[in-house]
PDB file of C-alpha atoms in Angstrom:
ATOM      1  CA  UNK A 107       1.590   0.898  19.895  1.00 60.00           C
ATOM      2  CA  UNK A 108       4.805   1.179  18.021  1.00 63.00           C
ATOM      3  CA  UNK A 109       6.224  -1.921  19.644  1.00 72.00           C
ATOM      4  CA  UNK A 110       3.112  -3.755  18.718  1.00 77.00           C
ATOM      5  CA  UNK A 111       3.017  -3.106  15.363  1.00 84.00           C
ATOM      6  CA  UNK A 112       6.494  -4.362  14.717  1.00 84.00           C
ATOM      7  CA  UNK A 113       5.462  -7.669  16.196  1.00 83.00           C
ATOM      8  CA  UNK A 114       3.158 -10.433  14.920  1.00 87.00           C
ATOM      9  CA  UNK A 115       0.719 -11.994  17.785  1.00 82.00           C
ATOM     10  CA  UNK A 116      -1.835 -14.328  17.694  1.00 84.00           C
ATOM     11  CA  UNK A 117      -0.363 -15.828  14.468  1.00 89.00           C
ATOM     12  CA  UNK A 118       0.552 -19.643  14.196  1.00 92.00           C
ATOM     13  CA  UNK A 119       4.369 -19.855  12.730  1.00 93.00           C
ATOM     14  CA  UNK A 120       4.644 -22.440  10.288  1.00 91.00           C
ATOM     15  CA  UNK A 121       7.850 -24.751  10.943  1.00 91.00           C
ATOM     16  CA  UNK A 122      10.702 -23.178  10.700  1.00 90.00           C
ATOM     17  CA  UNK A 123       9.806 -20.383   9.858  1.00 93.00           C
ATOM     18  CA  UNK A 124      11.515 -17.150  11.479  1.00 94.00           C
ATOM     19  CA  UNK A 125      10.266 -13.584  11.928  1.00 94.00           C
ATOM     20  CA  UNK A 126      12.638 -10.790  10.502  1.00 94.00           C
ATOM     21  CA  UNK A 127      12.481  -7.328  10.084  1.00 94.00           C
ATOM     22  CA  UNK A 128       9.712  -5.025  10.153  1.00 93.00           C
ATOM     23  CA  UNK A 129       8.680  -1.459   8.685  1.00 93.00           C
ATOM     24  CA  UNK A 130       6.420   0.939  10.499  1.00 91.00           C
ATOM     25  CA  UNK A 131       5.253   4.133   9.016  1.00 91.00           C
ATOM     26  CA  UNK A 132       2.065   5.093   6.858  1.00 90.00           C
ATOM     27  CA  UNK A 133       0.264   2.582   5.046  1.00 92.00           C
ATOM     28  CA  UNK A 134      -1.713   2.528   2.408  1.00 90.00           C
ATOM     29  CA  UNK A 135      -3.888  -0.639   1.504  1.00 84.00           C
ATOM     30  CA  UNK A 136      -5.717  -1.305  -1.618  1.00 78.00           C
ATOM     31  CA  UNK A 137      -8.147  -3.633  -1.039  1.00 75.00           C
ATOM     32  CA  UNK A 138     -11.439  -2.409  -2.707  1.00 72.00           C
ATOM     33  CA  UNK A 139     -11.051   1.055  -2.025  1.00 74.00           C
ATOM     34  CA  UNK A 140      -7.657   2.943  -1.081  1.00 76.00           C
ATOM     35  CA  UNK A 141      -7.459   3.167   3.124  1.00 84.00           C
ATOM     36  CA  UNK A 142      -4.804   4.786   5.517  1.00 86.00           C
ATOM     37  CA  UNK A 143      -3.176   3.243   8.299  1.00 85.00           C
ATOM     38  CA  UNK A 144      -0.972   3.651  10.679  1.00 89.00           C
ATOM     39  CA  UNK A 145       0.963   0.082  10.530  1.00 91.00           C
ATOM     40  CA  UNK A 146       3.588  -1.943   9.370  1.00 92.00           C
ATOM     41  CA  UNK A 147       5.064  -4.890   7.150  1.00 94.00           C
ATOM     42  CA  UNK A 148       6.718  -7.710   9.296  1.00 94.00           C
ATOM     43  CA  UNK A 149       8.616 -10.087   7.092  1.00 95.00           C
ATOM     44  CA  UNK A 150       8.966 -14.202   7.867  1.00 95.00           C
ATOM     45  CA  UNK A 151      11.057 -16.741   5.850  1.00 95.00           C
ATOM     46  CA  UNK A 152       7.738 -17.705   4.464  1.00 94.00           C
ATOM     47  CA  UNK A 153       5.396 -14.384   3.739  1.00 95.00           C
ATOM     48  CA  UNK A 154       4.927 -11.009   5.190  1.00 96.00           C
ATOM     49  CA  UNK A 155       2.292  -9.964   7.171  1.00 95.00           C
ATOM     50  CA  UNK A 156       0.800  -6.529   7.655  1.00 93.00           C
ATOM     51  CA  UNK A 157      -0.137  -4.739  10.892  1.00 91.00           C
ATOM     52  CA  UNK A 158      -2.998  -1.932  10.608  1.00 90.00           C
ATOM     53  CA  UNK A 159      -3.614  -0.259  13.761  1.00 89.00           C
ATOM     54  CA  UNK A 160      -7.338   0.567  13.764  1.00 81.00           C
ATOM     55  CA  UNK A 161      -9.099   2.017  17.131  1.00 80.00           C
ATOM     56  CA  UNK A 162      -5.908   1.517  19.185  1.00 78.00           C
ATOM     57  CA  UNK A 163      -6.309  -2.020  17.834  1.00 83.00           C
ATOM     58  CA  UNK A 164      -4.012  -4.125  15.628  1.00 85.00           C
ATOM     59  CA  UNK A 165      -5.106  -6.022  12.971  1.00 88.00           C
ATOM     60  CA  UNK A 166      -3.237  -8.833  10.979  1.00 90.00           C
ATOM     61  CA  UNK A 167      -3.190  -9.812   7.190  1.00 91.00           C
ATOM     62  CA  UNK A 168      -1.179 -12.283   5.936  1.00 93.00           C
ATOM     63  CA  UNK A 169       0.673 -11.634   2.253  1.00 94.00           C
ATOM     64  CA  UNK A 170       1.921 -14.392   0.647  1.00 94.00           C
ATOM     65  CA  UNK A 171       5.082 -14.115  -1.484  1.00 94.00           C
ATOM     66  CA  UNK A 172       3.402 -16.023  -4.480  1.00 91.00           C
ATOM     67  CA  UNK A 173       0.980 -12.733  -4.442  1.00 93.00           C
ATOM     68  CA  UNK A 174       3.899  -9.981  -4.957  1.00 95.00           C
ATOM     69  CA  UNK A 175       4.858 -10.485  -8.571  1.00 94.00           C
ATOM     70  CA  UNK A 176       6.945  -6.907  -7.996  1.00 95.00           C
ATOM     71  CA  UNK A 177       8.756  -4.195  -5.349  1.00 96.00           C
ATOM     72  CA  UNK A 178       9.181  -1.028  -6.019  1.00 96.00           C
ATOM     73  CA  UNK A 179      10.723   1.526  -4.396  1.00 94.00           C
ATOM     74  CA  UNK A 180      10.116   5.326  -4.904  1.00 92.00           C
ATOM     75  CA  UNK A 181      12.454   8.191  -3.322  1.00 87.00           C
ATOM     76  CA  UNK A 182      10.502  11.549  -3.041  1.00 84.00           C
ATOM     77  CA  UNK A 183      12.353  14.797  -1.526  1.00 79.00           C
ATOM     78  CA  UNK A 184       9.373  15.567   1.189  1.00 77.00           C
ATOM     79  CA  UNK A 185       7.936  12.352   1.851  1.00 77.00           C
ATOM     80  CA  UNK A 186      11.231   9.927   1.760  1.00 84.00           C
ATOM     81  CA  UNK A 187      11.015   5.955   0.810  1.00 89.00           C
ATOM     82  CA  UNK A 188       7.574   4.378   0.019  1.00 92.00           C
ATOM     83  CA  UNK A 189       7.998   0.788  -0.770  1.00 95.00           C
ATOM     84  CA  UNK A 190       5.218  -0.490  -3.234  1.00 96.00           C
ATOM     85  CA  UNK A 191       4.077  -4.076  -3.380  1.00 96.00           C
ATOM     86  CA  UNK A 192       2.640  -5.218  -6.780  1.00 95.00           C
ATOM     87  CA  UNK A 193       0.009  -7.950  -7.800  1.00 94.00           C
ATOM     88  CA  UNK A 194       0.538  -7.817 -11.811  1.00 93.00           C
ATOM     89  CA  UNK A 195      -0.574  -4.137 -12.584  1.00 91.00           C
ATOM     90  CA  UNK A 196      -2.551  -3.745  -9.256  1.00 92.00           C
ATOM     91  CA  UNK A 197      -1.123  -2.263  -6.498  1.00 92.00           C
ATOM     92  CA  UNK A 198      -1.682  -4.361  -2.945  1.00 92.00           C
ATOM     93  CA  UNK A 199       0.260  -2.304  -0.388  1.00 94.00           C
ATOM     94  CA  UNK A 200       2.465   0.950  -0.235  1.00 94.00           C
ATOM     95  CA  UNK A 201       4.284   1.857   3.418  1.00 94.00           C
ATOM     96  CA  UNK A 202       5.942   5.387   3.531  1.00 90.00           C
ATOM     97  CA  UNK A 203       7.940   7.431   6.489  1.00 76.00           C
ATOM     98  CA  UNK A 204      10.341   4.657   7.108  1.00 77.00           C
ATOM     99  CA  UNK A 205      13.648   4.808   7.718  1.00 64.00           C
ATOM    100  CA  UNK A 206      16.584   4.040   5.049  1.00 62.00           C
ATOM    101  CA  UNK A 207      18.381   1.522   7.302  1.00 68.00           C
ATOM    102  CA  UNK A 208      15.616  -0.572   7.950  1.00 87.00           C
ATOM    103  CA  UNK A 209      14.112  -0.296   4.330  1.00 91.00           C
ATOM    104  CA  UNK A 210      17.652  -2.012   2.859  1.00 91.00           C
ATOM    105  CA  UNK A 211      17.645  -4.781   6.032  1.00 94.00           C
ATOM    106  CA  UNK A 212      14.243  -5.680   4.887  1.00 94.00           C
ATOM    107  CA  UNK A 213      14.318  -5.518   1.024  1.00 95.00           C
ATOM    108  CA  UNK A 214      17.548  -8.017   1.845  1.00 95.00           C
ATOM    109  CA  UNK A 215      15.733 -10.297   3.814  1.00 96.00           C
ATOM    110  CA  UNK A 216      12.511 -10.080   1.434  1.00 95.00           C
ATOM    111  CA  UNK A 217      14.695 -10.907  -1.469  1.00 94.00           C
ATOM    112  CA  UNK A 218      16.641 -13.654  -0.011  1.00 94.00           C
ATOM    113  CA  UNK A 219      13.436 -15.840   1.562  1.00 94.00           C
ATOM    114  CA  UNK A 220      11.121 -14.882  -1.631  1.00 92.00           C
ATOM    115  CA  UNK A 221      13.874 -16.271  -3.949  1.00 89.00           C
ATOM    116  CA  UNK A 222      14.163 -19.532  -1.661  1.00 86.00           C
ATOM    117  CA  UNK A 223      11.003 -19.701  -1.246  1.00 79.00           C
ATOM    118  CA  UNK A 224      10.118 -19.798  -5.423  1.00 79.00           C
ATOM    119  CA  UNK A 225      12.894 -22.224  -5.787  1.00 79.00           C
ATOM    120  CA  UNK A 226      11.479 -24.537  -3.421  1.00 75.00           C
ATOM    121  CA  UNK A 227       7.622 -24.754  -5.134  1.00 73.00           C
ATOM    122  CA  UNK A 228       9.650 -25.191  -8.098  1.00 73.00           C
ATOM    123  CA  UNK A 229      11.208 -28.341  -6.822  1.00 73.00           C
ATOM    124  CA  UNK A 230       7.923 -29.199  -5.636  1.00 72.00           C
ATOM    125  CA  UNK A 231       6.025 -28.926  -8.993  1.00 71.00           C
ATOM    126  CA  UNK A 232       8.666 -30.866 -10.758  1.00 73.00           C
ATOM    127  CA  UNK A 233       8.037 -33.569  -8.436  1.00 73.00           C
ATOM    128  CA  UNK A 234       4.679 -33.647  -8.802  1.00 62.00           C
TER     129      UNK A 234
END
């Protein structure tokens, strides 16, 4: 299940867009009411998706970038890195028991494709 969860299937890539790096641990998804999953966070040049594994099944949300308005990243003794994504004050997502290593390729590739990524639909508005 591992393997599946750090891959996205069944979803339609938009052009050019490329899959990068993905965290697996514990997540925790506020939608409603606070739920547990096993899962991950898959990152693309164009949003991030999250994996929930539910009845040896994996389900698929998409995030888009224009809904994180803030990261955060907490470092506790027992527990280790749990990554928070932010809507404004609410919180949409927290993953925890990941890995350092994989924690700083992501945050790198999140913060490179999210910056592009507002640039461009600033172009675009200007435009408009």
């Amino acid at each position: 299940m591992y393997n599946k969860l750090k891959h996205i299937e069944g979803v339609n890539l938009l052009p050019r867009e490329v899959v990068g790096p993905a965290l697996v641990g514990s997540v925790e998804y506020f939608k409603g009411e606070k739920s547990t999953y096993h899962g991950s966070l898959v990152a693309t040049t164009h949003r991030l998706f999250m994996n929930l594994e539910d009845h040896d099944m994996v389900c698929v949300e998409e995030i888009s970038f224009k809904d994180i308005t803030r990261v955060t990243v907490e470092d506790l003794l027992m527990v280790g890195h749990i990554l928070h994504l932010w809507q404004n004050d609410k919180l949409l997502v927290s993953i925890k028991s990941i890995s350092e290593g994989k924690l700083d390729k992501f945050l790198e590739f999140y913060y490179k494709y999210r910056t592009q990524h507002a640039e461009a639909a600033e172009r675009n508005e200007a435009l408009a």
